[in-house]
Tab-separated table of C-alpha atoms and ligand atoms in Angstrom:
chain	number	residue	atom	x	y	z
A	8	UNK	CA	-10.786	10.081	17.087
A	9	UNK	CA	-11.350	8.892	13.538
A	10	UNK	CA	-10.154	5.437	12.571
A	11	UNK	CA	-7.997	4.686	9.534
A	12	UNK	CA	-7.452	1.231	8.052
A	13	UNK	CA	-5.121	0.307	5.248
A	14	UNK	CA	-3.540	-2.879	4.025
A	15	UNK	CA	-0.729	-3.811	1.754
A	16	UNK	CA	-0.338	-7.146	0.028
A	17	UNK	CA	3.013	-8.818	0.788
A	18	UNK	CA	3.986	-9.575	-2.776
A	19	UNK	CA	7.451	-8.032	-2.953
A	20	UNK	CA	9.735	-5.386	-1.563
A	21	UNK	CA	8.663	-1.783	-1.124
A	22	UNK	CA	9.953	0.672	-3.717
A	23	UNK	CA	10.218	4.441	-3.823
A	24	UNK	CA	6.696	4.626	-5.353
A	25	UNK	CA	5.202	2.745	-2.408
A	26	UNK	CA	7.105	4.959	0.013
A	27	UNK	CA	6.174	8.358	-1.420
A	28	UNK	CA	2.725	7.258	-2.633
A	29	UNK	CA	1.624	5.445	0.509
A	30	UNK	CA	3.937	4.775	3.424
A	31	UNK	CA	4.926	8.424	3.913
A	32	UNK	CA	1.261	9.247	4.326
A	33	UNK	CA	0.799	6.432	6.855
A	34	UNK	CA	3.634	7.898	8.920
A	35	UNK	CA	1.836	11.264	9.005
A	36	UNK	CA	-1.557	9.740	9.726
A	37	UNK	CA	-0.385	7.725	12.703
A	38	UNK	CA	0.144	11.021	14.531
A	39	UNK	CA	-3.487	12.089	14.360
A	40	UNK	CA	-5.702	9.056	13.677
A	41	UNK	CA	-6.398	5.758	15.285
A	42	UNK	CA	-4.557	3.742	12.619
A	43	UNK	CA	-4.653	0.067	11.724
A	44	UNK	CA	-2.029	-0.878	9.151
A	45	UNK	CA	-1.906	-4.503	8.202
A	46	UNK	CA	-0.207	-6.965	5.916
A	47	UNK	CA	-2.870	-8.551	3.717
A	48	UNK	CA	-1.440	-12.071	3.520
A	49	UNK	CA	-4.806	-13.740	2.851
A	50	UNK	CA	-5.344	-11.385	-0.058
A	51	UNK	CA	-1.943	-12.250	-1.470
A	52	UNK	CA	-3.036	-15.879	-1.893
A	53	UNK	CA	-5.376	-14.819	-4.696
A	54	UNK	CA	-2.344	-14.181	-6.899
A	55	UNK	CA	0.672	-15.560	-5.013
A	56	UNK	CA	-0.351	-18.978	-3.662
A	57	UNK	CA	3.136	-20.490	-3.245
A	58	UNK	CA	3.423	-21.815	0.325
A	59	UNK	CA	7.204	-21.497	0.488
A	60	UNK	CA	7.391	-17.734	0.224
A	61	UNK	CA	4.498	-16.350	2.227
A	62	UNK	CA	6.121	-16.068	5.643
A	63	UNK	CA	9.244	-14.494	4.237
A	64	UNK	CA	7.194	-11.979	2.271
A	65	UNK	CA	5.205	-10.983	5.332
A	66	UNK	CA	8.393	-10.666	7.386
A	67	UNK	CA	9.973	-8.486	4.707
A	68	UNK	CA	7.034	-6.091	4.468
A	69	UNK	CA	6.740	-5.901	8.233
A	70	UNK	CA	10.443	-5.056	8.583
A	71	UNK	CA	10.163	-2.504	5.785
A	72	UNK	CA	7.116	-0.793	7.266
A	73	UNK	CA	8.871	-0.492	10.627
A	74	UNK	CA	12.135	0.709	9.079
A	75	UNK	CA	10.241	3.482	7.277
A	76	UNK	CA	8.937	4.801	10.563
A	77	UNK	CA	5.551	3.217	11.075
A	78	UNK	CA	5.552	3.157	14.832
A	79	UNK	CA	3.904	0.269	16.667
A	80	UNK	CA	3.461	2.561	19.673
A	81	UNK	CA	1.327	4.905	17.571
A	82	UNK	CA	-0.374	2.678	15.009
A	83	UNK	CA	-1.681	-0.843	15.298
A	84	UNK	CA	0.379	-2.851	12.872
A	85	UNK	CA	-0.625	-6.455	12.351
A	86	UNK	CA	-0.790	-9.438	10.046
A	87	UNK	CA	-4.252	-10.091	8.570
A	88	UNK	CA	-4.128	-13.870	9.111
A	89	UNK	CA	-3.498	-13.328	12.846
A	90	UNK	CA	-6.999	-11.900	13.202
A	91	UNK	CA	-9.387	-14.761	12.489
A	92	UNK	CA	-12.360	-12.543	13.273
A	93	UNK	CA	-11.824	-10.955	9.850
A	94	UNK	CA	-12.565	-14.276	8.183
A	95	UNK	CA	-15.836	-14.623	10.079
A	96	UNK	CA	-16.994	-11.182	9.022
A	97	UNK	CA	-15.908	-12.016	5.468
A	98	UNK	CA	-18.147	-15.091	5.566
A	99	UNK	CA	-21.106	-13.118	6.889
A	100	UNK	CA	-20.677	-10.324	4.342
A	101	UNK	CA	-20.375	-12.884	1.548
A	102	UNK	CA	-23.998	-13.947	2.207
A	103	UNK	CA	-25.123	-10.521	1.011
A	104	UNK	CA	-22.652	-10.075	-1.845
A	105	UNK	CA	-23.962	-10.879	-5.308
A	106	UNK	CA	-22.225	-12.711	-8.103
A	107	UNK	CA	-23.141	-10.068	-10.690
A	108	UNK	CA	-21.626	-7.150	-8.812
A	109	UNK	CA	-18.468	-9.116	-7.948
A	110	UNK	CA	-17.989	-10.203	-11.560
A	111	UNK	CA	-18.285	-6.612	-12.733
A	112	UNK	CA	-15.423	-5.355	-10.558
A	113	UNK	CA	-12.561	-4.095	-12.710
A	114	UNK	CA	-9.840	-5.634	-10.525
A	115	UNK	CA	-11.547	-9.038	-10.863
A	116	UNK	CA	-11.817	-8.716	-14.629
A	117	UNK	CA	-8.168	-7.611	-14.865
A	118	UNK	CA	-6.894	-10.454	-12.709
A	119	UNK	CA	-9.047	-13.026	-14.520
A	120	UNK	CA	-7.435	-11.856	-17.737
A	121	UNK	CA	-3.921	-11.924	-16.249
A	122	UNK	CA	-4.228	-15.417	-14.759
A	123	UNK	CA	-6.795	-17.284	-16.879
A	124	UNK	CA	-5.747	-20.613	-15.370
A	125	UNK	CA	-6.360	-19.482	-11.816
A	126	UNK	CA	-9.635	-17.564	-11.664
A	127	UNK	CA	-10.229	-18.594	-8.073
A	128	UNK	CA	-13.176	-17.704	-5.845
A	129	UNK	CA	-10.829	-15.637	-3.680
A	130	UNK	CA	-10.278	-13.284	-6.624
A	131	UNK	CA	-14.008	-12.941	-7.073
A	132	UNK	CA	-14.640	-12.217	-3.396
A	133	UNK	CA	-11.543	-10.040	-2.971
A	134	UNK	CA	-13.668	-6.924	-2.342
A	135	UNK	CA	-15.695	-8.766	0.297
A	136	UNK	CA	-12.569	-9.622	2.276
A	137	UNK	CA	-11.322	-6.083	1.834
A	138	UNK	CA	-14.640	-4.763	3.151
A	139	UNK	CA	-14.309	-7.025	6.190
A	140	UNK	CA	-10.753	-5.706	6.804
A	141	UNK	CA	-12.036	-2.174	6.809
A	142	UNK	CA	-15.355	-2.252	8.601
A	143	UNK	CA	-14.285	-4.684	11.306
A	144	UNK	CA	-12.518	-1.717	12.911
A	145	UNK	CA	-15.359	0.624	12.000
A	146	UNK	CA	-12.979	2.653	9.868
A	147	UNK	CA	-13.892	6.187	8.794
A	148	UNK	CA	-11.057	6.633	6.322
A	149	UNK	CA	-9.151	4.335	4.023
A	150	UNK	CA	-6.028	5.670	2.357
A	151	UNK	CA	-5.760	3.947	-1.013
A	152	UNK	CA	-4.368	4.631	-4.428
A	153	UNK	CA	-6.532	5.236	-7.486
A	154	UNK	CA	-6.512	1.560	-8.447
A	155	UNK	CA	-8.318	0.647	-5.220
A	156	UNK	CA	-11.171	3.153	-5.493
A	157	UNK	CA	-13.617	0.617	-6.862
A	158	UNK	CA	-12.789	-1.950	-4.192
A	159	UNK	CA	-13.425	0.713	-1.607
A	160	UNK	CA	-16.698	1.611	-3.283
A	161	UNK	CA	-17.681	-2.034	-2.848
A	162	UNK	CA	-16.744	-1.879	0.851
A	163	UNK	CA	-19.009	1.157	1.227
A	164	UNK	CA	-21.786	-0.715	-0.501
A	165	UNK	CA	-21.434	-3.784	1.753
A	166	UNK	CA	-21.365	-1.595	4.850
A	167	UNK	CA	-24.539	0.232	3.765
A	168	UNK	CA	-26.214	-3.051	2.859
A	169	UNK	CA	-25.479	-4.474	6.288
A	170	UNK	CA	-26.813	-1.316	7.943
A	171	UNK	CA	-29.998	-1.503	5.839
A	172	UNK	CA	-30.575	-5.185	6.468
A	173	UNK	CA	-30.055	-5.100	10.189
A	174	UNK	CA	-31.733	-1.819	10.818
A	175	UNK	CA	-29.013	0.237	12.364
A	176	UNK	CA	-26.337	2.767	11.550
A	177	UNK	CA	-23.913	0.159	12.775
A	178	UNK	CA	-20.965	0.542	10.443
A	179	UNK	CA	-19.610	3.975	9.549
A	180	UNK	CA	-19.388	4.313	5.755
A	181	UNK	CA	-15.642	4.446	5.051
A	182	UNK	CA	-14.399	7.375	3.000
A	183	UNK	CA	-11.549	7.102	0.518
A	184	UNK	CA	-8.558	9.091	1.568
A	185	UNK	CA	-6.957	9.588	-1.799
A	186	UNK	CA	-3.264	10.168	-1.897
A	187	UNK	CA	-3.486	12.268	-5.043
A	188	UNK	CA	-5.676	14.874	-3.371
A	189	UNK	CA	-3.400	15.099	-0.378
A	190	UNK	CA	-0.638	16.357	-2.646
A	191	UNK	CA	1.387	13.195	-2.829
A	192	UNK	CA	3.363	12.458	-5.913
A	193	UNK	CA	3.059	9.719	-8.423
A	194	UNK	CA	6.572	8.376	-8.586
A	195	UNK	CA	7.655	7.685	-12.170
A	196	UNK	CA	9.788	4.787	-13.321
A	197	UNK	CA	13.185	5.161	-14.940
A	198	UNK	CA	12.144	3.516	-18.172
A	199	UNK	CA	10.867	6.615	-19.884
A	200	UNK	CA	7.157	6.487	-19.194
A	201	UNK	CA	4.577	5.483	-16.637
A	202	UNK	CA	4.818	4.943	-12.906
A	203	UNK	CA	7.241	3.000	-10.796
A	204	UNK	CA	5.779	-0.367	-9.837
A	205	UNK	CA	6.643	-3.889	-8.854
A	206	UNK	CA	4.959	-5.448	-11.850
A	207	UNK	CA	6.408	-2.802	-14.152
A	208	UNK	CA	9.887	-4.138	-13.306
A	209	UNK	CA	11.284	-0.618	-12.985
A	210	UNK	CA	11.401	-0.239	-9.219
A	211	UNK	CA	14.122	1.229	-7.057
A	212	UNK	CA	13.619	-0.727	-3.869
A	213	UNK	CA	14.187	0.428	-0.307
A	214	UNK	CA	16.419	-2.643	0.149
A	215	UNK	CA	18.576	-1.956	-2.939
A	216	UNK	CA	22.333	-1.738	-2.370
A	217	UNK	CA	24.123	1.466	-3.359
A	218	UNK	CA	25.697	-0.041	-6.444
A	219	UNK	CA	22.373	-1.466	-7.604
A	220	UNK	CA	20.803	1.984	-7.287
A	221	UNK	CA	23.684	3.594	-9.228
A	222	UNK	CA	23.330	1.031	-11.980
A	223	UNK	CA	19.547	1.475	-12.266
A	224	UNK	CA	19.758	5.266	-12.338
A	225	UNK	CA	22.603	5.390	-14.836
A	226	UNK	CA	20.550	3.160	-17.148
A	227	UNK	CA	17.510	5.465	-16.967
A	228	UNK	CA	16.047	6.500	-20.315
A	229	UNK	CA	17.010	10.030	-21.426
A	230	UNK	CA	17.689	11.607	-24.829
A	231	UNK	CA	20.368	13.553	-26.653
A	232	UNK	CA	19.482	16.747	-24.803
A	233	UNK	CA	17.539	19.951	-25.491
A	234	UNK	CA	18.372	21.979	-28.551
A	235	UNK	CA	16.188	25.058	-27.956
A	236	UNK	CA	16.368	27.131	-24.722
A	237	UNK	CA	13.491	26.639	-22.271
A	238	UNK	CA	12.128	23.783	-24.312
A	239	UNK	CA	9.368	21.655	-22.842
A	240	UNK	CA	10.668	18.462	-21.255
A	241	UNK	CA	9.807	15.127	-22.875
A	242	UNK	CA	8.289	12.563	-20.477
A	243	UNK	CA	11.486	10.584	-19.811
A	244	UNK	CA	13.338	13.773	-18.875
A	245	UNK	CA	10.472	15.118	-16.822
A	246	UNK	CA	10.531	11.815	-14.933
A	247	UNK	CA	14.180	12.332	-13.985
A	248	UNK	CA	13.297	15.793	-12.692
A	249	UNK	CA	10.273	14.477	-10.798
A	250	UNK	CA	12.456	11.922	-9.046
A	251	UNK	CA	15.033	14.573	-8.313
A	252	UNK	CA	12.337	16.788	-6.839
A	253	UNK	CA	11.475	13.997	-4.467
A	254	UNK	CA	14.943	13.107	-3.171
A	255	UNK	CA	17.222	16.081	-3.855
A	256	UNK	CA	17.465	19.581	-2.409
A	257	UNK	CA	15.658	22.423	-4.222
A	258	UNK	CA	19.066	23.933	-5.059
A	259	UNK	CA	20.111	20.779	-6.846
A	260	UNK	CA	16.903	20.653	-8.846
A	261	UNK	CA	17.253	24.331	-9.713
A	262	UNK	CA	20.843	23.796	-10.820
A	263	UNK	CA	19.956	21.062	-13.328
A	264	UNK	CA	16.829	22.844	-14.421
A	265	UNK	CA	18.931	25.905	-15.254
A	266	UNK	CA	21.358	23.767	-17.243
A	267	UNK	CA	18.431	22.201	-19.080
A	268	UNK	CA	16.982	25.568	-19.974
A	269	UNK	CA	20.291	26.797	-21.399
A	270	UNK	CA	20.814	23.478	-23.235
A	271	UNK	CA	24.009	22.783	-21.278
A	272	UNK	CA	22.750	19.834	-19.330
A	273	UNK	CA	24.717	16.596	-19.300
A	274	UNK	CA	22.361	13.820	-18.288
A	275	UNK	CA	25.277	11.681	-17.087
A	276	UNK	CA	26.039	14.325	-14.434
A	277	UNK	CA	22.403	14.689	-13.512
A	278	UNK	CA	21.992	10.934	-13.119
A	279	UNK	CA	25.123	10.697	-10.970
A	280	UNK	CA	23.711	13.333	-8.629
A	281	UNK	CA	20.273	11.718	-8.656
A	282	UNK	CA	21.770	8.318	-7.801
A	283	UNK	CA	23.719	9.774	-4.856
A	284	UNK	CA	20.633	11.557	-3.527
A	285	UNK	CA	18.514	8.425	-3.834
A	286	UNK	CA	21.263	6.522	-2.000
A	287	UNK	CA	21.312	9.208	0.696
A	288	UNK	CA	17.614	8.609	1.226
A	289	UNK	CA	17.577	4.826	0.922
A	290	UNK	CA	20.825	3.721	2.624
A	291	UNK	CA	19.737	4.518	6.205
A	292	UNK	CA	16.332	2.882	5.632
A	293	UNK	CA	17.994	-0.175	4.084
A	294	UNK	CA	20.262	-0.570	7.110
A	295	UNK	CA	17.277	-0.375	9.413
A	296	UNK	CA	15.407	-2.924	7.268
A	297	UNK	CA	18.325	-5.362	7.615
A	298	UNK	CA	18.574	-4.864	11.376
A	299	UNK	CA	14.847	-5.244	11.944
A	300	UNK	CA	14.496	-8.184	9.542
A	301	UNK	CA	17.090	-10.082	11.552
A	302	UNK	CA	15.668	-9.153	14.934
A	303	UNK	CA	13.142	-11.972	15.209
A	304	UNK	CA	12.384	-11.153	18.861
A	305	UNK	CA	11.415	-7.602	18.009
A	306	UNK	CA	9.311	-8.700	15.040
A	307	UNK	CA	7.571	-11.244	17.223
A	308	UNK	CA	6.810	-8.615	19.869
A	309	UNK	CA	5.463	-6.141	17.334
A	310	UNK	CA	3.331	-8.736	15.516
A	311	UNK	CA	1.943	-10.086	18.779
A	312	UNK	CA	1.094	-6.657	20.221
A	313	UNK	CA	-0.517	-5.585	16.931
A	314	UNK	CA	-2.497	-8.815	16.649
A	315	UNK	CA	-3.730	-8.460	20.226
A	316	UNK	CA	-4.931	-4.903	19.645
A	317	UNK	CA	-6.511	-5.690	16.263
A	318	UNK	CA	-8.233	-8.797	17.664
A	319	UNK	CA	-9.644	-6.860	20.559
A	320	UNK	CA	-11.193	-4.276	18.251
A	321	UNK	CA	-12.386	-6.936	15.775
A	322	UNK	CA	-13.886	-9.181	18.458
A	323	UNK	CA	-15.921	-6.304	19.845
A	324	UNK	CA	-17.415	-5.562	16.442
A	325	UNK	CA	-18.144	-9.206	15.753
A	326	UNK	CA	-19.925	-9.725	19.019
A	327	UNK	CA	-22.358	-6.980	18.036
A	328	UNK	CA	-22.608	-8.241	14.450
A	329	UNK	CA	-23.580	-11.725	15.630
A	330	UNK	CA	-26.267	-10.245	17.852
A	331	UNK	CA	-27.620	-8.025	15.100
A	332	UNK	CA	-27.874	-10.948	12.687
A	333	UNK	CA	-29.572	-13.039	15.361
A	334	UNK	CA	-26.998	-15.604	16.456
A	335	UNK	CA	-27.274	-16.674	20.028
A	336	UNK	CA	-25.089	-19.115	21.893
A	337	UNK	CA	-26.602	-21.987	23.904
A	338	UNK	CA	-23.814	-21.999	26.427
B	416	LIG	P1	3.039	-1.926	-6.908
B	416	LIG	O1	2.758	-0.995	-8.032
B	416	LIG	O2	4.436	-1.915	-6.490
B	416	LIG	O3	2.473	-3.297	-7.134
B	416	LIG	P2	0.886	-1.668	-5.086
B	416	LIG	O4	-0.079	-1.691	-6.210
B	416	LIG	O5	1.003	-2.884	-4.209
B	416	LIG	O6	2.309	-1.315	-5.656
B	416	LIG	O7	0.610	-0.381	-4.222
B	416	LIG	C1	0.872	-0.214	-2.854
B	416	LIG	C2	0.673	1.243	-2.540
B	416	LIG	O8	1.707	2.049	-3.121
B	416	LIG	C3	-0.638	1.807	-3.089
B	416	LIG	O9	-1.183	2.702	-2.146
B	416	LIG	C4	-0.235	2.557	-4.331
B	416	LIG	O10	-1.090	3.622	-4.650
B	416	LIG	C5	1.165	3.056	-3.953
B	416	LIG	N1	2.020	3.196	-5.142
B	416	LIG	C6	2.522	2.193	-5.895
B	416	LIG	N2	3.284	2.653	-6.911
B	416	LIG	C7	3.266	4.012	-6.806
B	416	LIG	C8	3.903	5.067	-7.549
B	416	LIG	N3	4.698	4.830	-8.590
B	416	LIG	N4	3.662	6.341	-7.168
B	416	LIG	C9	2.882	6.589	-6.088
B	416	LIG	N5	2.272	5.647	-5.359
B	416	LIG	C10	2.465	4.366	-5.682
B	417	LIG	N1	-6.388	-4.310	-2.039
B	417	LIG	C1	-5.318	-3.533	-1.487
B	417	LIG	C2	-4.179	-3.427	-2.515
B	417	LIG	O1	-4.001	-4.295	-3.318
B	417	LIG	C3	-4.778	-4.121	-0.220
B	417	LIG	C4	-5.842	-4.181	0.835
B	417	LIG	C5	-6.426	-5.313	1.342
B	417	LIG	C6	-6.429	-3.076	1.499
B	417	LIG	N2	-7.334	-4.953	2.287
B	417	LIG	C7	-7.386	-3.611	2.416
B	417	LIG	C8	-6.243	-1.697	1.405
B	417	LIG	C9	-8.129	-2.783	3.230
B	417	LIG	C10	-7.000	-0.883	2.227
B	417	LIG	C11	-7.938	-1.426	3.123
B	417	LIG	O2	-3.424	-2.470	-2.476
């Protein structure tokens, strides 16, 4: 069975974009692949180093993953920092990672620009740690969004380099499993253009209360309405329809599309319907998030079982890696 690895940095709550762009795919993949889904808390220190918030952020993302339907019986779900073997592989891979190639990575250059006062070595070696995350389980496939393609390319490079240096086809070369090609949507924001994102500040979160959702949707950017029948939709309006396509029934979408095409649409009505349909989707997940978040025993059991499974797989790989490099214990 092919192995899938993917991580998410615990830097905030999951929003509809994360759900339809990533988590929904994880839920499908856990049925057919040997999946490792983890919370990349070490990675989050490169940008979010505050000690007070890290545990709470990890707990939130773990509860949200589980509430969405990632099933610890089917997938191995764990916290990166529970698996110390990853840090050893990271160290070993770092010995064959070169300053020039790390400095050229787009995500490094972006982050260095965004936080000029904190261009830490962890940012520079981010792709090395990510490679360790992936190849420690000998992953074949890595589901990532477009923004992670280059980091994954680096992971492929480090895996090939290791294989070349130590004379074996030891690590499988991980393939990107791109969401876009698998027909998943890019979820737009409600601010007229672009995608929904945490840093964009336009997210509808899986933990949002009904009234918060209503408020956000009613404030969505629209315009004064079409004036010509069957007119092409401007981006902000298309975004409302895209969201509706995701959460509403086809009949509902068809209804408002018809009204748009005959220039009879009232965006207030459309937004009201959209808000209710988003609430219909989110409310049950939000309740589960709250239950799971407060069930510390359950979270502990899941995290422990996931860590045990991930450690077992990681330790096996590392034992072979040490041998291949030439380490030998005296005792
Ligand atoms: P954010 O934009 O909230 O910071 P991340 O960059 O942490 O999200 O992405 C986590 C996962 O969610 C990635 O796989 C990414 O491709 C996916 N994702 C994020 N926003 C969207 C969106 N608007 N539409 C589709 N997928 C998204
Ligand atoms: N870099 C990824 C992101 O920001 C998170 C991540 C860390 C990851 N390690 C990984 C994703 C390994 C896939 C595989 O979204």
